[in-house]
Amino acid sequence: MKKIIECVPNFSEGNDLLVIKQITDQIESVEGVRLLNVDPGKATNRTVVTFVGEPEAVIEAAFLAIRKAGELIDMSRHTGEHPRMGATDVCPLIPIANISMEETAAYATRLAKRVGEELTLPVYLYEAAQPDKTRNNLSVIRAGEYEGFFKKISQPEWKPDFGPAVFDAKRGATVIGARDFLIAYNVNLNTTSTRRANAIAFDVREAGRVKMENGKKVLDADGKPVSIPGSLKSVKAIGWFIEEYGIAQISINLTNLNVTPVHIAFDEVCRKADARGIRVTGSELVGLVPLQSLLDAGRYFLQKQQRSVGVSEKELIRIAVKSMGLDELTPFKPEERVIEYLLKDQSGSRLVNMSLTEFADETASESPAPGGGSIAAYAGALGISLAGMVANLSSHKKGWDDRWKEFSDWADKAQQHKARLIELVDADTHAFNQIMAAFGLPKSTDAEKATRHTAIQAATRFAIDIPFQVMQTAFDSMSVIKAMAETGNPNSVSDAGVGALCARASVMGAFMNVRINAAGYDDKSFVSEIVERGRKIEKDTIALEAQILKIVNEKIGV
């Protein structure tokens, strides 16, 4: 599997789109790199760029971008709200897939060494790439900013890790490192006061504020200032005024989403702001966000309302966006801001992205795919979707407020089954296409025949496994359907009954595909085992469907 890393360089230019485009053109010129997001900020005069790829390609693209930024940006003329020290202010590498933090840090060090030596630019390592833990924190390295670095860089303890120990008036210096995924997040306030915004930032950030008594800093036994910690762990924050929007913001870096996720940071800022007579009016994400962060936020805010969390991914994101006001300043488009959506290969979801009419037309065409296996998976998805609907209606039913969590849990299970069955719609067609591709391999020589046979057998095994997964998932979904028939909103009991019919059709239809594909598989012991397991699932499905329909018909009563 490919090793994938992400690079999120921050360039000290947020207004001149031509300059930004010239920098990102360098990134896109490298084969194997995918530019995901370009997020310029006028008030901060800073652009956050996000791109991904295999390590070698990523560090080549990063080097070219750093070089171009140094050519185009003059730091001696730069002003902006965000702390900065160079044309390329910071350039972190983040492990995304099949690569460790240690490996990523090694690539960051390689990049830093090349930048320092070939571009004669002062470079500091940070986070996981910095072996000296006394200087691995970005804010500590950047303290003093561009204006203070002419003196700072001459101090022995601040000698750069690579490059000359002479500050470059035009390009400044840069910081390169490796870190975990970080979210840059700004919370909007109904004030123009930077001082009050900073007070809220100090309330929440982990570092907190220096303790004061009678206007003087309180010192510990070693003569160092005593700090009062803020309320949120793994959070860095400052307050600033954004002239572009005419408001003050809390600018936050969330450095560990497992410790403090976005929604918790938002709510805590709301509480601290309210205590100081200030309102939070919304917020904005800078750059990209992991899908899970928005899904967790959507669930969190629904739970606070005692509403069912068993809704679609799209609805969870909508709730998250509206609850945190992520679209207050600019439109929030998930397809452009969620990292998984940008990385997703849409070619693998051709069928499920069709309209109902398009899907029916494609099924009815002379093409052999999608066939019965994909239709069986989709029938199962429709069946469990009906059960999810009953659960959500029940969760919100008048007089059943004390049962919202019970039905929310059922709806959440329904969503999980539905999501898997939807995936299997396209997976079954992929399995069929793999068999066709294997049969199309050359067979002129004995070697080619052997290779072709092996490919056909591997594709056949896959084509057995996919519909079997459909069977198992559709059958498992029937426990939710039965629960909704038994305990759900009685006005929707017929919907549970239709769901059971769909689930039964899904299981039996998928089993036909298991059997017809198994007929061409050489390993007969495996065939015997999988068919036996399939027959049991089929038998159990028919029995469970009968139980559900009995409940449904008794409740209908006519």
XYZ file of C-alpha atoms in Angstrom:
558
model
C 0.000 0.000 0.000
C 1.146 3.523 -0.764
C 2.612 5.692 1.957
C 0.743 8.993 2.045
C 1.724 12.166 3.853
C 0.082 15.559 3.966
C 1.910 18.880 3.783
C 0.353 22.117 5.082
C 2.743 25.004 4.403
C 1.736 28.501 5.546
C 2.902 31.298 3.246
C 3.073 34.943 4.329
C 0.855 36.262 1.557
C -2.935 36.319 1.683
C -3.917 39.151 -0.646
C -2.060 38.823 -3.936
C -3.739 35.871 -5.629
C -1.202 35.940 -8.464
C 1.636 35.335 -6.027
C -0.304 32.544 -4.334
C -1.075 30.944 -7.712
C 2.587 30.969 -8.713
C 3.460 29.133 -5.496
C 0.712 26.532 -5.851
C 1.650 26.030 -9.521
C 5.015 24.779 -8.282
C 3.254 22.245 -6.061
C 1.007 21.029 -8.869
C 3.951 20.645 -11.211
C 5.136 17.591 -9.271
C 3.676 14.315 -10.476
C 1.992 12.287 -7.756
C 1.007 15.300 -5.660
C -2.605 16.366 -5.231
C -3.393 19.940 -4.221
C -6.385 19.752 -1.887
C -6.991 23.236 -0.551
C -5.772 26.834 -0.815
C -7.102 29.070 1.975
C -5.950 32.722 1.828
C -6.691 35.171 4.643
C -6.621 38.898 3.951
C -6.362 40.183 7.509
C -3.739 37.619 8.476
C -2.006 38.150 5.103
C -1.332 34.437 5.124
C -2.308 31.476 2.968
C -2.645 27.913 4.222
C -2.071 25.344 1.466
C -2.821 21.630 1.792
C -1.517 18.907 -0.497
C -0.939 15.157 -0.252
C 0.996 12.423 -1.970
C 3.756 9.901 -1.527
C 6.651 11.198 0.583
C 9.259 11.759 -2.125
C 6.819 13.701 -4.275
C 5.539 15.745 -1.342
C 8.954 16.917 -0.160
C 9.928 17.804 -3.741
C 6.748 19.893 -4.100
C 7.345 21.513 -0.709
C 10.907 22.451 -1.676
C 9.775 24.062 -4.930
C 7.028 25.992 -3.130
C 9.416 27.248 -0.440
C 11.854 28.357 -3.117
C 9.178 30.202 -5.099
C 7.747 31.870 -1.972
C 11.220 33.176 -1.143
C 11.491 34.654 -4.618
C 8.086 36.368 -4.576
C 7.452 37.447 -0.962
C 9.332 40.323 0.669
C 9.056 39.957 4.431
C 10.466 43.438 5.021
C 7.149 44.785 3.723
C 4.871 42.187 5.306
C 2.196 42.990 7.865
C -0.553 40.725 9.186
C -2.429 39.666 12.285
C -0.914 36.178 12.477
C 2.504 35.571 14.110
C 5.115 34.953 11.379
C 8.849 34.835 10.769
C 9.317 33.981 7.103
C 7.954 33.898 3.571
C 7.249 30.226 4.179
C 6.452 30.595 7.842
C 5.923 26.947 8.732
C 5.871 23.726 6.724
C 4.600 20.679 8.621
C 4.404 17.122 7.289
C 1.602 14.916 8.648
C 1.397 11.108 8.362
C -1.871 10.101 6.686
C -1.626 6.456 5.582
C 0.803 3.543 5.977
C 3.607 5.649 7.418
C 4.802 6.266 10.968
C 5.489 9.583 12.634
C 9.168 8.620 12.875
C 9.374 8.091 9.115
C 7.535 11.346 8.490
C 9.946 13.195 10.781
C 12.871 11.777 8.793
C 11.372 13.184 5.578
C 10.872 16.551 7.288
C 14.533 16.576 8.305
C 15.586 15.766 4.726
C 13.482 18.628 3.437
C 14.836 21.037 6.048
C 18.446 20.094 5.242
C 17.891 20.638 1.527
C 16.166 23.988 2.059
C 18.940 25.160 4.375
C 21.771 24.073 2.100
C 20.432 24.721 -1.397
C 18.428 27.867 -0.659
C 20.804 29.197 2.060
C 17.767 29.831 4.236
C 17.722 29.561 8.052
C 15.605 26.515 8.955
C 14.381 25.294 12.338
C 12.980 21.838 12.992
C 9.909 21.493 15.190
C 7.592 18.956 16.835
C 8.500 15.313 16.051
C 11.390 16.292 13.750
C 13.190 18.290 16.463
C 15.431 16.157 18.730
C 15.966 19.042 21.174
C 12.718 19.182 23.119
C 13.563 22.604 24.577
C 12.981 24.122 21.141
C 10.392 21.891 19.481
C 7.388 24.140 20.132
C 6.451 26.346 17.190
C 5.346 29.294 19.304
C 8.651 29.235 21.237
C 10.677 29.117 18.011
C 8.628 31.906 16.441
C 8.662 34.152 19.534
C 9.876 37.594 18.558
C 8.558 37.054 15.031
C 10.219 38.451 11.927
C 11.182 41.757 13.552
C 12.877 40.108 16.530
C 14.780 37.435 14.656
C 17.604 39.684 13.456
C 18.874 39.628 17.041
C 17.531 36.220 18.109
C 19.272 34.229 15.393
C 22.702 35.457 16.570
C 22.212 33.865 19.993
C 23.975 30.472 20.278
C 20.866 28.756 21.632
C 18.920 29.877 18.536
C 21.367 28.805 15.872
C 19.282 27.294 13.021
C 19.245 23.529 12.577
C 20.146 24.042 8.916
C 21.239 26.974 6.811
C 23.114 30.144 7.776
C 22.869 31.747 11.208
C 22.186 35.074 9.499
C 18.656 36.367 9.184
C 17.486 36.939 5.627
C 15.745 40.319 5.462
C 13.666 39.368 2.416
C 12.805 35.717 3.050
C 13.060 35.548 6.834
C 13.390 32.038 8.240
C 11.213 28.957 8.104
C 10.180 26.136 10.417
C 9.841 22.588 9.072
C 8.653 19.593 11.055
C 6.357 16.627 11.489
C 3.244 16.637 13.605
C -0.129 15.008 14.079
C -3.175 16.382 12.323
C -3.917 19.862 13.643
C -7.030 21.936 13.150
C -6.729 25.703 12.847
C -10.012 27.093 14.064
C -11.275 30.641 14.671
C -14.243 31.546 16.867
C -16.076 34.788 16.024
C -17.042 37.279 18.744
C -19.491 40.200 18.840
C -16.721 42.569 19.908
C -13.889 44.494 18.298
C -11.688 44.328 21.401
C -8.477 42.349 20.954
C -7.825 42.662 24.704
C -11.100 40.985 25.590
C -10.614 38.343 22.908
C -7.189 37.601 24.373
C -8.703 37.302 27.836
C -11.048 34.584 26.568
C -8.164 32.904 24.752
C -6.162 32.824 27.987
C -9.211 31.358 29.776
C -9.339 28.349 27.460
C -5.822 27.659 26.193
C -3.785 25.009 27.992
C -0.934 27.424 28.785
C -3.411 29.775 30.456
C -2.074 33.079 31.783
C 0.570 34.329 34.172
C -0.721 34.740 37.738
C -0.780 38.367 38.864
C -1.097 39.963 42.312
C -1.211 43.708 42.863
C -0.233 44.254 39.266
C 2.904 42.103 39.528
C 3.747 38.625 38.279
C 3.715 35.906 40.922
C 7.000 33.996 40.884
C 7.753 30.479 42.109
C 10.699 29.400 44.282
C 12.980 29.426 41.238
C 11.954 32.921 40.268
C 9.854 31.801 37.309
C 6.331 33.164 36.657
C 3.486 31.035 38.012
C 0.871 30.138 35.417
C -2.857 29.643 35.829
C -3.745 26.861 33.342
C -6.627 27.317 30.946
C -9.619 24.999 30.809
C -8.776 23.062 27.617
C -5.918 20.618 27.102
C -3.999 20.423 23.786
C -5.240 23.879 22.822
C -3.267 26.953 21.789
C -5.132 30.229 21.422
C -4.738 33.977 20.990
C -7.167 36.820 20.383
C -7.018 39.172 17.416
C -9.064 41.694 15.453
C -9.909 40.893 11.836
C -10.431 44.138 9.946
C -11.813 42.243 6.923
C -14.787 41.065 9.008
C -14.880 43.903 11.534
C -14.822 41.509 14.503
C -12.445 40.013 17.037
C -11.771 36.289 16.981
C -10.234 33.620 19.162
C -7.618 31.967 16.931
C -7.219 28.372 18.085
C -4.932 25.487 17.222
C -6.369 22.122 18.270
C -3.284 19.924 18.517
C -4.930 16.692 19.674
C -8.512 16.111 18.583
C -8.778 13.055 20.833
C -8.230 15.333 23.838
C -10.163 18.426 22.756
C -12.352 18.107 19.650
C -13.738 21.077 17.731
C -17.198 21.043 19.293
C -15.855 21.021 22.852
C -13.561 23.966 22.061
C -16.504 25.855 20.564
C -18.784 25.276 23.547
C -16.068 26.176 26.056
C -15.322 29.449 24.266
C -19.071 30.146 24.323
C -19.134 29.652 28.109
C -16.058 31.774 28.775
C -17.228 34.518 26.418
C -20.664 34.625 28.049
C -19.038 34.991 31.468
C -17.331 38.131 30.143
C -20.507 39.552 28.597
C -19.518 38.619 25.050
C -21.399 36.472 22.534
C -19.987 33.928 20.124
C -21.628 34.520 16.743
C -20.046 31.709 14.741
C -16.704 30.193 13.809
C -14.525 29.231 10.857
C -12.213 26.376 10.013
C -8.927 27.222 8.326
C -7.878 24.639 5.761
C -9.197 21.094 5.945
C -10.964 19.085 8.620
C -11.243 15.314 9.190
C -14.709 13.951 8.508
C -14.920 12.425 11.979
C -14.593 15.850 13.603
C -17.776 17.059 11.914
C -19.656 13.803 12.522
C -18.733 13.890 16.217
C -19.827 17.520 16.417
C -23.154 16.760 14.727
C -23.846 13.931 17.182
C -22.814 16.090 20.134
C -25.221 18.901 19.303
C -28.085 16.506 18.505
C -27.561 14.757 21.848
C -27.688 18.118 23.635
C -31.129 18.595 22.047
C -32.133 15.033 23.011
C -32.549 14.253 19.335
C -31.668 11.052 17.506
C -28.094 10.817 16.218
C -29.058 8.043 13.805
C -29.228 10.332 10.794
C -27.235 10.436 7.575
C -23.655 11.604 7.316
C -24.844 14.600 5.314
C -27.316 15.591 8.030
C -24.719 15.251 10.805
C -22.424 17.595 8.894
C -25.269 20.078 8.353
C -26.035 20.090 12.072
C -22.345 20.626 12.897
C -22.050 23.530 10.451
C -25.198 25.266 11.724
C -24.490 24.628 15.409
C -20.998 26.134 15.272
C -21.830 28.779 12.679
C -19.140 27.547 10.317
C -20.861 29.331 7.448
C -21.268 32.713 9.154
C -18.411 34.472 7.336
C -18.093 32.404 4.155
C -20.009 29.413 2.721
C -18.845 26.077 4.107
C -18.714 23.430 1.376
C -17.996 19.960 2.830
C -16.893 18.607 -0.542
C -14.083 21.189 -0.536
C -13.179 21.170 3.160
C -13.390 17.568 4.386
C -10.120 15.758 3.781
C -11.692 12.325 3.205
C -14.014 13.749 0.551
C -11.092 15.303 -1.294
C -9.077 12.093 -1.153
C -11.965 9.829 -2.109
C -11.819 8.107 -5.485
C -15.281 8.872 -6.856
C -14.850 6.309 -9.619
C -15.443 3.622 -7.009
C -18.925 4.933 -6.216
C -20.407 5.283 -9.682
C -23.723 3.542 -8.998
C -24.572 5.037 -5.625
C -23.919 8.528 -6.967
C -26.621 8.084 -9.624
C -30.170 9.336 -9.279
C -32.881 6.711 -8.819
C -33.880 7.073 -12.460
C -30.293 6.790 -13.694
C -29.739 3.708 -11.540
C -32.902 2.051 -12.886
C -31.971 2.957 -16.456
C -28.461 1.555 -16.038
C -29.865 -1.648 -14.557
C -32.341 -2.012 -17.440
C -29.700 -1.433 -20.130
C -27.938 -4.163 -22.111
C -24.936 -3.913 -19.789
C -24.734 -7.000 -17.495
C -23.795 -4.811 -14.536
C -25.247 -3.709 -12.219
C -26.901 -7.067 -11.807
C -28.751 -9.005 -9.151
C -25.971 -8.699 -6.572
C -25.944 -4.891 -6.617
C -29.752 -4.785 -6.615
C -29.827 -7.169 -3.644
C -27.467 -4.869 -1.732
C -29.572 -1.834 -2.574
C -32.773 -3.614 -1.528
C -31.150 -4.315 1.831
C -30.106 -0.663 2.146
C -33.696 0.428 1.516
C -35.015 -2.064 4.060
C -32.793 -0.901 6.909
C -33.367 2.730 5.895
C -37.064 2.217 6.608
C -36.207 0.855 10.042
C -33.990 3.889 10.641
C -36.894 6.128 9.699
C -39.158 4.380 12.228
C -36.481 4.771 14.909
C -36.076 8.496 14.223
C -39.832 9.088 14.174
C -40.125 7.198 17.456
C -37.287 9.172 19.027
C -39.140 12.395 18.285
C -42.662 11.138 19.071
C -44.683 13.328 21.408
C -44.957 11.784 24.863
C -41.943 9.529 24.294
C -39.300 12.077 25.295
C -37.841 9.777 27.935
C -37.134 7.165 25.226
C -35.222 9.374 22.769
C -31.863 7.732 23.590
C -33.267 4.215 23.124
C -34.486 4.978 19.622
C -31.463 7.102 18.806
C -29.268 4.050 19.422
C -31.435 1.933 17.116
C -31.333 4.625 14.430
C -27.538 4.801 14.727
C -27.288 1.029 14.206
C -29.557 1.347 11.176
C -27.252 3.984 9.696
C -24.233 1.700 10.128
C -25.944 -1.206 8.330
C -27.208 1.130 5.610
C -23.748 2.598 5.001
C -22.211 -0.865 4.599
C -24.923 -2.078 2.215
C -24.555 1.083 0.120
C -20.818 0.363 -0.194
C -21.622 -3.169 -1.329
C -23.824 -1.919 -4.195
C -20.761 -0.783 -6.140
C -18.535 -3.500 -4.674
C -20.645 -6.217 -6.289
C -20.372 -4.577 -9.694
C -16.606 -4.197 -9.188
C -16.448 -7.921 -8.413
C -18.248 -8.770 -11.647
C -15.962 -6.459 -13.621
C -12.900 -8.146 -12.126
C -14.121 -11.529 -13.359
C -14.683 -10.129 -16.833
C -11.208 -8.576 -16.825
C -9.656 -11.880 -15.742
C -11.428 -13.768 -18.530
C -10.086 -11.202 -20.964
C -6.434 -11.943 -20.153
C -4.292 -13.528 -22.911
C -4.138 -17.333 -23.096
C -1.754 -18.079 -25.972
C 0.948 -19.813 -23.921
C 0.904 -22.179 -20.964
C 2.312 -19.423 -18.769
C -0.410 -17.000 -19.876
C -3.052 -19.661 -19.311
C -1.767 -20.292 -15.789
C -1.726 -16.568 -14.994
C -5.223 -16.173 -16.421
C -6.583 -19.108 -14.422
C -5.096 -17.746 -11.203
C -6.637 -14.336 -11.895
C -10.036 -15.869 -12.629
C -9.967 -17.840 -9.390
C -8.972 -14.775 -7.333
C -11.728 -12.701 -8.959
C -14.246 -15.484 -8.409
C -13.360 -15.713 -4.725
C -13.942 -11.968 -4.422
C -17.240 -12.306 -6.313
C -18.359 -14.941 -3.781
C -17.293 -12.911 -0.763
C -19.087 -9.658 -1.682
C -22.645 -11.057 -1.962
C -22.007 -13.161 1.129
C -21.249 -9.914 2.983
C -24.526 -8.549 1.632
C -26.327 -11.592 3.048
C -24.739 -11.241 6.461
C -25.272 -7.469 6.697
C -28.889 -7.613 5.531
C -29.641 -10.400 7.992
C -27.963 -8.501 10.846
C -30.056 -5.456 9.984
C -33.231 -7.404 10.669
C -32.678 -7.176 14.431
C -33.213 -3.411 14.118
C -36.241 -3.939 11.858
C -37.791 -6.365 14.365
C -37.181 -3.993 17.277
C -38.933 -1.203 15.391
C -41.889 -3.479 14.604
C -42.139 -4.407 18.289
C -41.416 -1.110 20.047
C -41.414 1.678 17.450
C -44.065 4.228 16.628
C -47.184 2.092 15.945
C -48.234 4.456 13.153
C -45.117 3.358 11.221
C -45.321 -0.382 11.817
C -46.097 -1.057 8.134
C -42.771 0.618 7.253
C -40.988 -1.907 9.445
C -42.888 -4.662 7.612
C -41.758 -3.398 4.203
C -38.231 -3.183 5.600
C -38.384 -6.864 6.518
C -39.540 -7.784 3.009
C -36.627 -5.831 1.526
C -34.132 -7.463 3.892
C -35.412 -10.943 2.985
C -35.141 -10.139 -0.736
C -31.611 -8.846 -0.136
C -30.489 -12.024 1.622
C -32.052 -14.429 -0.861
C -30.967 -12.447 -3.904
C -27.393 -12.185 -2.641
C -27.353 -15.930 -1.897
C -28.217 -16.676 -5.511
C -25.134 -14.686 -6.493
C -22.982 -16.526 -3.957
C -24.065 -19.863 -5.408
C -23.743 -19.007 -9.088
C -20.238 -17.601 -8.545
C -19.235 -20.505 -6.312
C -20.012 -22.935 -9.141
C -16.902 -21.733 -10.970
C -14.521 -21.872 -8.014
C -11.963 -24.685 -7.807
C -11.753 -25.002 -4.020
C -14.784 -27.235 -3.478
C -14.280 -27.515 0.296
C -14.589 -23.730 0.532
C -17.633 -23.813 -1.758
C -19.300 -26.426 0.425
C -18.616 -24.419 3.581
C -19.787 -21.056 2.203
C -22.974 -22.523 0.719
C -23.777 -24.266 4.001
C -23.315 -21.004 5.899
C -25.434 -19.221 3.312
C -28.275 -21.724 3.643
C -28.346 -21.176 7.393
C -28.517 -17.391 6.973
C -31.279 -17.826 4.393
C -33.252 -20.138 6.696
C -32.835 -17.804 9.685
C -33.850 -14.832 7.537
C -37.086 -16.468 6.399
C -37.948 -17.379 9.992
C -37.154 -13.872 11.275
C -39.140 -12.270 8.460
C -42.149 -14.405 9.437
C -41.854 -13.240 13.058
C -41.661 -9.580 12.010
C -44.600 -9.845 9.614
C -46.685 -11.551 12.310
C -46.027 -8.619 14.650
C -46.772 -6.114 11.901
C -50.003 -7.750 10.761
C -51.280 -8.117 14.323
C -50.662 -4.408 14.955
C -52.311 -3.390 11.682
C -55.283 -5.533 12.683
C -57.233 -5.338 9.444
